[in-house]
PDB file of C-alpha atoms in Angstrom:
ATOM      1  CA  MET A 425      27.733 100.485 -78.167  1.00  0.00           C
ATOM      2  CA  ALA A 426      29.647  97.223 -77.737  1.00  0.00           C
ATOM      3  CA  THR A 427      28.809  94.443 -80.153  1.00  0.00           C
ATOM      4  CA  LEU A 428      27.641  91.047 -78.948  1.00  0.00           C
ATOM      5  CA  LYS A 429      31.023  89.611 -79.926  1.00  0.00           C
ATOM      6  CA  THR A 430      32.814  92.251 -77.837  1.00  0.00           C
ATOM      7  CA  LYS A 431      30.534  91.617 -74.839  1.00  0.00           C
ATOM      8  CA  LEU A 432      31.162  87.885 -75.039  1.00  0.00           C
ATOM      9  CA  PHE A 433      34.908  88.472 -75.219  1.00  0.00           C
ATOM     10  CA  LEU A 434      34.819  90.768 -72.175  1.00  0.00           C
ATOM     11  CA  LEU A 435      32.763  88.189 -70.310  1.00  0.00           C
ATOM     12  CA  TYR A 436      35.325  85.537 -71.197  1.00  0.00           C
ATOM     13  CA  LEU A 437      38.138  87.731 -69.874  1.00  0.00           C
ATOM     14  CA  LEU A 438      36.169  88.386 -66.675  1.00  0.00           C
ATOM     15  CA  SER A 439      35.424  84.713 -66.120  1.00  0.00           C
ATOM     16  CA  THR A 440      39.067  83.795 -66.822  1.00  0.00           C
ATOM     17  CA  SER A 441      40.221  86.365 -64.246  1.00  0.00           C
ATOM     18  CA  PHE A 442      37.655  84.895 -61.824  1.00  0.00           C
ATOM     19  CA  ASP A 443      39.044  81.377 -62.371  1.00  0.00           C
ATOM     20  CA  LEU A 444      42.595  82.538 -61.668  1.00  0.00           C
ATOM     21  CA  GLN A 445      41.656  84.635 -58.631  1.00  0.00           C
ATOM     22  CA  HIS A 446      39.713  81.835 -56.957  1.00  0.00           C
ATOM     23  CA  ASN A 447      41.886  78.954 -58.182  1.00  0.00           C
ATOM     24  CA  LYS A 448      39.091  77.322 -60.184  1.00  0.00           C
ATOM     25  CA  MET A 449      39.988  74.479 -62.545  1.00  0.00           C
ATOM     26  CA  TYR A 450      37.475  72.874 -64.941  1.00  0.00           C
ATOM     27  CA  ASP A 451      37.593  70.543 -67.902  1.00  0.00           C
ATOM     28  CA  THR A 452      36.071  71.745 -71.194  1.00  0.00           C
ATOM     29  CA  ASP A 453      32.531  70.506 -70.533  1.00  0.00           C
ATOM     30  CA  GLU A 454      32.433  71.759 -66.975  1.00  0.00           C
ATOM     31  CA  TYR A 455      33.844  75.140 -67.989  1.00  0.00           C
ATOM     32  CA  GLY A 456      30.929  75.790 -70.336  1.00  0.00           C
ATOM     33  CA  HIS A 457      28.448  74.855 -67.621  1.00  0.00           C
ATOM     34  CA  ARG A 458      30.137  77.069 -65.031  1.00  0.00           C
ATOM     35  CA  LEU A 459      30.458  79.957 -67.454  1.00  0.00           C
ATOM     36  CA  GLN A 460      26.693  79.843 -68.030  1.00  0.00           C
ATOM     37  CA  ILE A 461      26.031  79.956 -64.275  1.00  0.00           C
ATOM     38  CA  PHE A 462      28.618  82.716 -63.826  1.00  0.00           C
ATOM     39  CA  THR A 463      26.952  84.754 -66.587  1.00  0.00           C
ATOM     40  CA  GLU A 464      23.515  84.428 -65.007  1.00  0.00           C
ATOM     41  CA  ASN A 465      24.837  85.346 -61.557  1.00  0.00           C
ATOM     42  CA  LYS A 466      26.574  88.409 -62.990  1.00  0.00           C
ATOM     43  CA  ARG A 467      23.297  89.461 -64.613  1.00  0.00           C
ATOM     44  CA  ILE A 468      21.509  89.107 -61.249  1.00  0.00           C
ATOM     45  CA  ILE A 469      24.237  91.105 -59.488  1.00  0.00           C
ATOM     46  CA  ASP A 470      24.239  93.898 -62.073  1.00  0.00           C
ATOM     47  CA  HIS A 471      20.427  94.143 -61.994  1.00  0.00           C
ATOM     48  CA  HIS A 472      20.412  94.358 -58.204  1.00  0.00           C
ATOM     49  CA  ASN A 473      23.153  96.991 -58.077  1.00  0.00           C
ATOM     50  CA  ALA A 474      21.311  99.134 -60.628  1.00  0.00           C
ATOM     51  CA  GLY A 475      18.351  99.390 -58.241  1.00  0.00           C
ATOM     52  CA  ASN A 476      17.788 101.205 -54.964  1.00  0.00           C
ATOM     53  CA  HIS A 477      18.863  98.769 -52.244  1.00  0.00           C
ATOM     54  CA  SER A 478      20.510  99.029 -48.847  1.00  0.00           C
ATOM     55  CA  PHE A 479      23.250  96.576 -49.792  1.00  0.00           C
ATOM     56  CA  LYS A 480      25.450  95.845 -52.783  1.00  0.00           C
ATOM     57  CA  MET A 481      26.184  92.523 -54.418  1.00  0.00           C
ATOM     58  CA  GLY A 482      29.446  91.500 -56.035  1.00  0.00           C
ATOM     59  CA  LEU A 483      31.184  88.652 -57.795  1.00  0.00           C
ATOM     60  CA  ASN A 484      32.931  86.308 -55.369  1.00  0.00           C
ATOM     61  CA  LYS A 485      34.186  82.732 -55.091  1.00  0.00           C
ATOM     62  CA  PHE A 486      30.595  81.453 -55.187  1.00  0.00           C
ATOM     63  CA  SER A 487      29.701  83.157 -58.468  1.00  0.00           C
ATOM     64  CA  ASP A 488      30.045  79.960 -60.511  1.00  0.00           C
ATOM     65  CA  MET A 489      27.538  78.110 -58.316  1.00  0.00           C
ATOM     66  CA  LYS A 490      23.762  77.846 -58.364  1.00  0.00           C
ATOM     67  CA  PHE A 491      22.084  78.484 -55.035  1.00  0.00           C
ATOM     68  CA  GLU A 492      20.953  74.844 -54.859  1.00  0.00           C
ATOM     69  CA  GLU A 493      24.607  73.759 -54.923  1.00  0.00           C
ATOM     70  CA  PHE A 494      25.648  76.458 -52.494  1.00  0.00           C
ATOM     71  CA  ARG A 495      22.906  75.477 -50.044  1.00  0.00           C
ATOM     72  CA  LYS A 496      23.994  71.831 -50.182  1.00  0.00           C
ATOM     73  CA  PHE A 497      27.625  72.616 -49.362  1.00  0.00           C
ATOM     74  CA  PHE A 498      27.444  75.619 -47.023  1.00  0.00           C
ATOM     75  CA  LEU A 499      24.054  75.582 -45.284  1.00  0.00           C
ATOM     76  CA  LEU A 500      21.987  73.137 -43.282  1.00  0.00           C
ATOM     77  CA  THR A 501      19.073  71.652 -45.215  1.00  0.00           C
ATOM     78  CA  GLU A 502      17.206  70.083 -42.294  1.00  0.00           C
ATOM     79  CA  PRO A 503      14.955  72.132 -39.941  1.00  0.00           C
ATOM     80  CA  GLN A 504      16.687  72.993 -36.671  1.00  0.00           C
ATOM     81  CA  ASN A 505      15.105  73.023 -33.221  1.00  0.00           C
ATOM     82  CA  CYS A 506      17.414  75.705 -31.891  1.00  0.00           C
ATOM     83  CA  SER A 507      15.653  78.196 -29.660  1.00  0.00           C
ATOM     84  CA  ALA A 508      13.780  78.479 -26.408  1.00  0.00           C
ATOM     85  CA  THR A 509      10.428  80.275 -26.188  1.00  0.00           C
ATOM     86  CA  LYS A 510      11.444  81.707 -22.830  1.00  0.00           C
ATOM     87  CA  GLY A 511      15.123  82.444 -22.417  1.00  0.00           C
ATOM     88  CA  SER A 512      17.310  82.891 -19.356  1.00  0.00           C
ATOM     89  CA  HIS A 513      18.956  86.197 -20.316  1.00  0.00           C
ATOM     90  CA  VAL A 514      18.131  89.012 -17.887  1.00  0.00           C
ATOM     91  CA  SER A 515      18.189  92.454 -19.512  1.00  0.00           C
ATOM     92  CA  LYS A 516      19.457  95.553 -17.804  1.00  0.00           C
ATOM     93  CA  THR A 517      17.640  98.846 -17.955  1.00  0.00           C
ATOM     94  CA  GLY A 518      18.777 101.139 -20.824  1.00  0.00           C
ATOM     95  CA  PRO A 519      19.739 103.357 -22.400  1.00  0.00           C
ATOM     96  CA  TYR A 520      22.094 101.402 -24.634  1.00  0.00           C
ATOM     97  CA  PRO A 521      25.173 102.727 -26.445  1.00  0.00           C
ATOM     98  CA  GLU A 522      24.364 103.841 -29.987  1.00  0.00           C
ATOM     99  CA  PHE A 523      27.290 101.878 -31.403  1.00  0.00           C
ATOM    100  CA  VAL A 524      29.065  98.742 -30.191  1.00  0.00           C
ATOM    101  CA  ASP A 525      31.835  96.760 -31.870  1.00  0.00           C
ATOM    102  CA  TRP A 526      33.667  94.185 -29.771  1.00  0.00           C
ATOM    103  CA  ARG A 527      36.504  94.127 -32.309  1.00  0.00           C
ATOM    104  CA  LEU A 528      37.371  97.657 -31.188  1.00  0.00           C
ATOM    105  CA  LYS A 529      37.231  96.950 -27.445  1.00  0.00           C
ATOM    106  CA  GLY A 530      40.310  94.742 -27.355  1.00  0.00           C
ATOM    107  CA  ASN A 531      41.484  91.327 -28.501  1.00  0.00           C
ATOM    108  CA  PHE A 532      38.080  89.748 -27.946  1.00  0.00           C
ATOM    109  CA  VAL A 533      37.079  88.484 -31.412  1.00  0.00           C
ATOM    110  CA  SER A 534      38.991  85.721 -33.170  1.00  0.00           C
ATOM    111  CA  PRO A 535      39.922  86.020 -36.875  1.00  0.00           C
ATOM    112  CA  VAL A 536      37.381  85.118 -39.564  1.00  0.00           C
ATOM    113  CA  LYS A 537      37.656  81.446 -40.516  1.00  0.00           C
ATOM    114  CA  ASN A 538      36.581  79.481 -43.585  1.00  0.00           C
ATOM    115  CA  GLN A 539      34.321  76.491 -42.943  1.00  0.00           C
ATOM    116  CA  GLY A 540      35.080  75.099 -46.415  1.00  0.00           C
ATOM    117  CA  TYR A 541      32.655  72.795 -48.235  1.00  0.00           C
ATOM    118  CA  CYS A 542      30.990  71.715 -45.033  1.00  0.00           C
ATOM    119  CA  GLY A 543      27.764  72.774 -43.297  1.00  0.00           C
ATOM    120  CA  SER A 544      29.672  73.517 -40.100  1.00  0.00           C
ATOM    121  CA  CYS A 545      28.596  77.125 -39.635  1.00  0.00           C
ATOM    122  CA  TRP A 546      27.119  76.147 -36.258  1.00  0.00           C
ATOM    123  CA  ALA A 547      30.559  75.061 -35.062  1.00  0.00           C
ATOM    124  CA  PHE A 548      32.179  78.350 -36.072  1.00  0.00           C
ATOM    125  CA  SER A 549      29.370  80.393 -34.534  1.00  0.00           C
ATOM    126  CA  THR A 550      29.540  78.408 -31.304  1.00  0.00           C
ATOM    127  CA  THR A 551      33.295  78.466 -30.848  1.00  0.00           C
ATOM    128  CA  GLY A 552      33.564  82.062 -32.077  1.00  0.00           C
ATOM    129  CA  CYS A 553      31.164  83.112 -29.354  1.00  0.00           C
ATOM    130  CA  LEU A 554      32.883  80.966 -26.722  1.00  0.00           C
ATOM    131  CA  GLU A 555      36.275  82.386 -27.713  1.00  0.00           C
ATOM    132  CA  SER A 556      34.952  85.927 -27.234  1.00  0.00           C
ATOM    133  CA  VAL A 557      33.185  85.255 -23.936  1.00  0.00           C
ATOM    134  CA  ASN A 558      36.240  83.475 -22.563  1.00  0.00           C
ATOM    135  CA  ALA A 559      38.552  86.291 -23.707  1.00  0.00           C
ATOM    136  CA  ILE A 560      36.341  88.868 -21.996  1.00  0.00           C
ATOM    137  CA  THR A 561      36.249  86.704 -18.847  1.00  0.00           C
ATOM    138  CA  ILE A 562      39.955  85.906 -18.500  1.00  0.00           C
ATOM    139  CA  GLY A 563      41.527  88.632 -20.644  1.00  0.00           C
ATOM    140  CA  LYS A 564      43.128  86.246 -23.138  1.00  0.00           C
ATOM    141  CA  LEU A 565      41.887  85.093 -26.563  1.00  0.00           C
ATOM    142  CA  ILE A 566      42.243  81.302 -26.976  1.00  0.00           C
ATOM    143  CA  LEU A 567      41.377  79.763 -30.359  1.00  0.00           C
ATOM    144  CA  LEU A 568      39.209  76.661 -30.007  1.00  0.00           C
ATOM    145  CA  VAL A 569      38.435  73.525 -31.996  1.00  0.00           C
ATOM    146  CA  ARG A 570      35.412  73.633 -34.352  1.00  0.00           C
ATOM    147  CA  PHE A 571      32.758  70.904 -34.191  1.00  0.00           C
ATOM    148  CA  VAL A 572      29.212  70.596 -35.527  1.00  0.00           C
ATOM    149  CA  GLY A 573      26.225  71.319 -33.307  1.00  0.00           C
ATOM    150  CA  VAL A 574      23.388  73.826 -32.903  1.00  0.00           C
ATOM    151  CA  PRO A 575      24.896  76.624 -30.723  1.00  0.00           C
ATOM    152  CA  SER A 576      22.691  76.257 -27.625  1.00  0.00           C
ATOM    153  CA  GLN A 577      23.066  72.469 -27.691  1.00  0.00           C
ATOM    154  CA  ALA A 578      26.781  72.747 -28.459  1.00  0.00           C
ATOM    155  CA  PHE A 579      27.324  74.955 -25.404  1.00  0.00           C
ATOM    156  CA  GLU A 580      25.442  72.358 -23.338  1.00  0.00           C
ATOM    157  CA  TYR A 581      27.698  69.647 -24.774  1.00  0.00           C
ATOM    158  CA  ILE A 582      30.828  71.595 -23.829  1.00  0.00           C
ATOM    159  CA  LYS A 583      29.422  72.195 -20.341  1.00  0.00           C
ATOM    160  CA  TYR A 584      28.685  68.537 -19.609  1.00  0.00           C
ATOM    161  CA  ASN A 585      31.719  67.279 -21.515  1.00  0.00           C
ATOM    162  CA  LYS A 586      33.842  69.400 -19.179  1.00  0.00           C
ATOM    163  CA  GLY A 587      35.600  71.672 -21.612  1.00  0.00           C
ATOM    164  CA  LEU A 588      36.815  72.194 -25.155  1.00  0.00           C
ATOM    165  CA  MET A 589      40.240  71.761 -26.712  1.00  0.00           C
ATOM    166  CA  THR A 590      42.226  74.407 -28.572  1.00  0.00           C
ATOM    167  CA  GLU A 591      42.468  74.683 -32.331  1.00  0.00           C
ATOM    168  CA  GLU A 592      46.200  74.004 -32.049  1.00  0.00           C
ATOM    169  CA  ASP A 593      45.633  70.670 -30.282  1.00  0.00           C
ATOM    170  CA  TYR A 594      42.712  69.641 -32.504  1.00  0.00           C
ATOM    171  CA  PRO A 595      42.852  71.312 -35.979  1.00  0.00           C
ATOM    172  CA  TYR A 596      39.671  71.720 -38.006  1.00  0.00           C
ATOM    173  CA  LYS A 597      39.289  69.042 -40.720  1.00  0.00           C
ATOM    174  CA  GLY A 598      36.354  70.416 -42.756  1.00  0.00           C
ATOM    175  CA  HIS A 599      34.480  67.108 -43.018  1.00  0.00           C
ATOM    176  CA  ASP A 600      32.235  64.860 -40.920  1.00  0.00           C
ATOM    177  CA  ALA A 601      34.069  62.599 -38.489  1.00  0.00           C
ATOM    178  CA  THR A 602      33.919  61.241 -34.954  1.00  0.00           C
ATOM    179  CA  CYS A 603      35.130  63.656 -32.270  1.00  0.00           C
ATOM    180  CA  HIS A 604      38.086  62.537 -30.151  1.00  0.00           C
ATOM    181  CA  PHE A 605      37.995  64.791 -27.105  1.00  0.00           C
ATOM    182  CA  GLU A 606      40.884  64.576 -24.653  1.00  0.00           C
ATOM    183  CA  PRO A 607      39.805  65.966 -21.242  1.00  0.00           C
ATOM    184  CA  ALA A 608      43.400  66.582 -20.183  1.00  0.00           C
ATOM    185  CA  LEU A 609      43.767  69.078 -23.053  1.00  0.00           C
ATOM    186  CA  ALA A 610      40.600  71.054 -22.289  1.00  0.00           C
ATOM    187  CA  ALA A 611      41.392  74.787 -22.354  1.00  0.00           C
ATOM    188  CA  VAL A 612      38.012  76.502 -21.910  1.00  0.00           C
ATOM    189  CA  TYR A 613      35.048  75.530 -19.742  1.00  0.00           C
ATOM    190  CA  VAL A 614      31.366  76.478 -19.918  1.00  0.00           C
ATOM    191  CA  LEU A 615      29.688  77.270 -16.620  1.00  0.00           C
ATOM    192  CA  ASP A 616      26.188  77.710 -18.060  1.00  0.00           C
ATOM    193  CA  VAL A 617      24.236  78.454 -21.242  1.00  0.00           C
ATOM    194  CA  VAL A 618      22.110  81.586 -21.646  1.00  0.00           C
ATOM    195  CA  ASN A 619      19.323  81.497 -24.214  1.00  0.00           C
ATOM    196  CA  ILE A 620      17.664  84.725 -25.337  1.00  0.00           C
ATOM    197  CA  THR A 621      13.879  84.669 -25.507  1.00  0.00           C
ATOM    198  CA  ARG A 622      12.605  83.982 -29.002  1.00  0.00           C
ATOM    199  CA  TYR A 623      11.858  87.177 -31.000  1.00  0.00           C
ATOM    200  CA  ASP A 624      13.302  89.404 -28.234  1.00  0.00           C
ATOM    201  CA  GLU A 625      15.780  91.334 -30.382  1.00  0.00           C
ATOM    202  CA  LYS A 626      16.063  94.047 -27.726  1.00  0.00           C
ATOM    203  CA  ALA A 627      17.479  91.428 -25.374  1.00  0.00           C
ATOM    204  CA  MET A 628      20.071  90.591 -28.044  1.00  0.00           C
ATOM    205  CA  VAL A 629      21.035  94.273 -28.111  1.00  0.00           C
ATOM    206  CA  ASP A 630      21.253  94.254 -24.328  1.00  0.00           C
ATOM    207  CA  ALA A 631      23.571  91.234 -24.311  1.00  0.00           C
ATOM    208  CA  VAL A 632      25.881  92.609 -27.010  1.00  0.00           C
ATOM    209  CA  ALA A 633      25.914  96.079 -25.450  1.00  0.00           C
ATOM    210  CA  TRP A 634      26.789  95.064 -21.901  1.00  0.00           C
ATOM    211  CA  LEU A 635      28.155  91.510 -21.978  1.00  0.00           C
ATOM    212  CA  ASN A 636      29.616  89.919 -25.112  1.00  0.00           C
ATOM    213  CA  PRO A 637      28.974  88.853 -28.726  1.00  0.00           C
ATOM    214  CA  VAL A 638      26.084  86.415 -29.213  1.00  0.00           C
ATOM    215  CA  THR A 639      25.333  83.683 -31.725  1.00  0.00           C
ATOM    216  CA  PHE A 640      22.245  83.840 -33.908  1.00  0.00           C
ATOM    217  CA  SER A 641      20.821  81.864 -36.803  1.00  0.00           C
ATOM    218  CA  PHE A 642      18.868  83.034 -39.820  1.00  0.00           C
ATOM    219  CA  ASP A 643      17.344  82.023 -43.161  1.00  0.00           C
ATOM    220  CA  VAL A 644      19.890  82.516 -45.951  1.00  0.00           C
ATOM    221  CA  MET A 645      18.442  83.203 -49.398  1.00  0.00           C
ATOM    222  CA  ALA A 646      20.109  83.179 -52.833  1.00  0.00           C
ATOM    223  CA  ASP A 647      20.876  86.913 -52.872  1.00  0.00           C
ATOM    224  CA  PHE A 648      22.918  86.655 -49.669  1.00  0.00           C
ATOM    225  CA  MET A 649      25.374  84.412 -51.498  1.00  0.00           C
ATOM    226  CA  HIS A 650      26.387  87.471 -53.557  1.00  0.00           C
ATOM    227  CA  TYR A 651      26.543  89.959 -50.638  1.00  0.00           C
ATOM    228  CA  LYS A 652      29.397  92.467 -50.868  1.00  0.00           C
ATOM    229  CA  GLU A 653      28.670  95.426 -48.566  1.00  0.00           C
ATOM    230  CA  GLY A 654      25.915  97.481 -46.944  1.00  0.00           C
ATOM    231  CA  VAL A 655      22.978  96.480 -44.738  1.00  0.00           C
ATOM    232  CA  TYR A 656      21.390  93.240 -45.903  1.00  0.00           C
ATOM    233  CA  THR A 657      17.589  93.027 -46.011  1.00  0.00           C
ATOM    234  CA  SER A 658      15.209  90.600 -47.701  1.00  0.00           C
ATOM    235  CA  THR A 659      11.505  90.318 -48.423  1.00  0.00           C
ATOM    236  CA  GLN A 660      11.845  86.677 -49.477  1.00  0.00           C
ATOM    237  CA  CYS A 661      13.349  85.036 -46.383  1.00  0.00           C
ATOM    238  CA  LYS A 662      11.281  83.522 -43.571  1.00  0.00           C
ATOM    239  CA  ASN A 663      11.422  84.615 -39.937  1.00  0.00           C
ATOM    240  CA  THR A 664      10.553  81.442 -38.032  1.00  0.00           C
ATOM    241  CA  ALA A 665      12.916  79.128 -36.144  1.00  0.00           C
ATOM    242  CA  ASP A 666      12.122  76.124 -38.343  1.00  0.00           C
ATOM    243  CA  ARG A 667      13.544  77.895 -41.413  1.00  0.00           C
ATOM    244  CA  VAL A 668      16.931  79.085 -40.147  1.00  0.00           C
ATOM    245  CA  ASN A 669      19.817  77.433 -41.988  1.00  0.00           C
ATOM    246  CA  HIS A 670      22.969  79.343 -41.067  1.00  0.00           C
ATOM    247  CA  ALA A 671      24.585  80.326 -37.754  1.00  0.00           C
ATOM    248  CA  VAL A 672      26.786  83.395 -37.271  1.00  0.00           C
ATOM    249  CA  LEU A 673      28.144  85.706 -34.557  1.00  0.00           C
ATOM    250  CA  ALA A 674      26.874  89.213 -33.766  1.00  0.00           C
ATOM    251  CA  VAL A 675      29.900  91.218 -32.591  1.00  0.00           C
ATOM    252  CA  GLY A 676      28.213  94.622 -32.489  1.00  0.00           C
ATOM    253  CA  TYR A 677      25.544  96.933 -33.831  1.00  0.00           C
ATOM    254  CA  GLY A 678      24.995 100.464 -35.074  1.00  0.00           C
ATOM    255  CA  THR A 679      22.790 102.713 -37.218  1.00  0.00           C
ATOM    256  CA  GLU A 680      23.270 103.972 -40.774  1.00  0.00           C
ATOM    257  CA  GLU A 681      23.171 107.710 -41.549  1.00  0.00           C
ATOM    258  CA  ASN A 682      19.739 107.165 -43.104  1.00  0.00           C
ATOM    259  CA  GLY A 683      18.479 105.774 -39.795  1.00  0.00           C
ATOM    260  CA  MET A 684      18.555 102.054 -40.633  1.00  0.00           C
ATOM    261  CA  PRO A 685      19.747 100.034 -37.610  1.00  0.00           C
ATOM    262  CA  TYR A 686      22.022  97.062 -38.231  1.00  0.00           C
ATOM    263  CA  TRP A 687      23.933  94.212 -36.672  1.00  0.00           C
ATOM    264  CA  ILE A 688      27.681  93.733 -37.276  1.00  0.00           C
ATOM    265  CA  VAL A 689      28.100  90.032 -37.983  1.00  0.00           C
ATOM    266  CA  LYS A 690      31.046  87.660 -38.316  1.00  0.00           C
ATOM    267  CA  ASN A 691      30.580  84.941 -40.926  1.00  0.00           C
ATOM    268  CA  SER A 692      32.564  81.732 -41.582  1.00  0.00           C
ATOM    269  CA  TRP A 693      33.095  81.872 -45.364  1.00  0.00           C
ATOM    270  CA  GLY A 694      36.592  83.372 -45.285  1.00  0.00           C
ATOM    271  CA  THR A 695      37.844  86.949 -45.538  1.00  0.00           C
ATOM    272  CA  ASP A 696      37.386  86.977 -49.328  1.00  0.00           C
ATOM    273  CA  TRP A 697      33.600  87.103 -48.914  1.00  0.00           C
ATOM    274  CA  GLY A 698      31.548  90.158 -47.927  1.00  0.00           C
ATOM    275  CA  MET A 699      33.238  92.897 -45.911  1.00  0.00           C
ATOM    276  CA  ASP A 700      36.465  91.023 -45.082  1.00  0.00           C
ATOM    277  CA  GLY A 701      34.348  88.109 -43.899  1.00  0.00           C
ATOM    278  CA  TYR A 702      31.744  90.248 -42.099  1.00  0.00           C
ATOM    279  CA  PHE A 703      28.324  91.566 -43.076  1.00  0.00           C
ATOM    280  CA  LEU A 704      25.680  93.948 -41.796  1.00  0.00           C
ATOM    281  CA  ILE A 705      22.021  92.924 -41.500  1.00  0.00           C
ATOM    282  CA  GLU A 706      18.997  95.037 -40.602  1.00  0.00           C
ATOM    283  CA  ARG A 707      18.291  95.170 -36.873  1.00  0.00           C
ATOM    284  CA  GLY A 708      14.956  95.447 -35.069  1.00  0.00           C
ATOM    285  CA  LYS A 709      12.721  93.502 -37.479  1.00  0.00           C
ATOM    286  CA  ASN A 710      13.718  89.900 -36.799  1.00  0.00           C
ATOM    287  CA  MET A 711      15.172  89.966 -40.308  1.00  0.00           C
ATOM    288  CA  CYS A 712      15.212  86.437 -41.751  1.00  0.00           C
ATOM    289  CA  GLY A 713      14.490  84.997 -38.286  1.00  0.00           C
ATOM    290  CA  LEU A 714      17.695  86.268 -36.663  1.00  0.00           C
ATOM    291  CA  ALA A 715      15.940  86.746 -33.311  1.00  0.00           C
ATOM    292  CA  THR A 716      14.528  83.200 -33.125  1.00  0.00           C
ATOM    293  CA  CYS A 717      17.698  81.419 -32.077  1.00  0.00           C
ATOM    294  CA  SER A 718      20.194  83.493 -30.105  1.00  0.00           C
ATOM    295  CA  THR A 719      22.402  82.355 -27.255  1.00  0.00           C
ATOM    296  CA  TYR A 720      25.747  82.728 -25.481  1.00  0.00           C
ATOM    297  CA  PRO A 721      27.699  80.846 -22.784  1.00  0.00           C
ATOM    298  CA  LEU A 722      29.003  81.797 -19.372  1.00  0.00           C
ATOM    299  CA  CYS A 723      32.634  80.825 -18.823  1.00  0.00           C
ATOM    300  CA  THR A 724      34.481  79.864 -15.668  1.00  0.00           C
ATOM    301  CA  VAL A 725      37.534  81.887 -14.703  1.00  0.00           C
TER     302      VAL A 725
END
């Protein structure tokens, strides 16, 4: 059995490797504080992984942060009015394919991005969805500029603003600023916005199965910060529209061998988080409010 001194030394080596891997630099006082947080997060991760859960946790670039800090930098803290009670999506009659992944259908999903220390997940969800819908419509994937806005409202903005510029013409800055849209450089146009009826997760399946990826928002809890792989579920998160604090992109769905259905979801925290920047979340139960705020645009050819 390892002595306490040996355990502390191994923890020091692990934390030092973590600092180097994620390019962390602290002064002496800050290092002690971060090491304490890192140690507690590792304890939480190890305890979770020792239990019987549908997903695994792991150390990542957020492991030296408390959830309160993480929430401040990466999530929205104000309630969002982001969904319609009655949506405009019209479902087809089933049956649906058992498995869908738009990444495998062609060049329809843009690479995973990193929003940085900015609560701009809505921008990445919005433009990620618009990039996919436009690629499916015209057969070419065009990378677009990221800007903050609740997805359904952001699509409306793009529609009435008459287009959106490319990422090449307007690079992402990662901080709040005034937008400087140049109409002459607009590359993609929104014809209309389609909201999915609140709590109608079957309609989300319908849209992803037959049309395109869709945006959705959900209530991120502390354990999600440590997600590594598997199908995420939670008994602590809320499932109402006023509690959602993070927007993402559903690019497909499937079912585990044990029968648990899931969504395949693109996040905006970089490829060094989760499953190369993606995660799976339980489908069919409005998990963490994911069916309260789902939408997608229609693009002009």
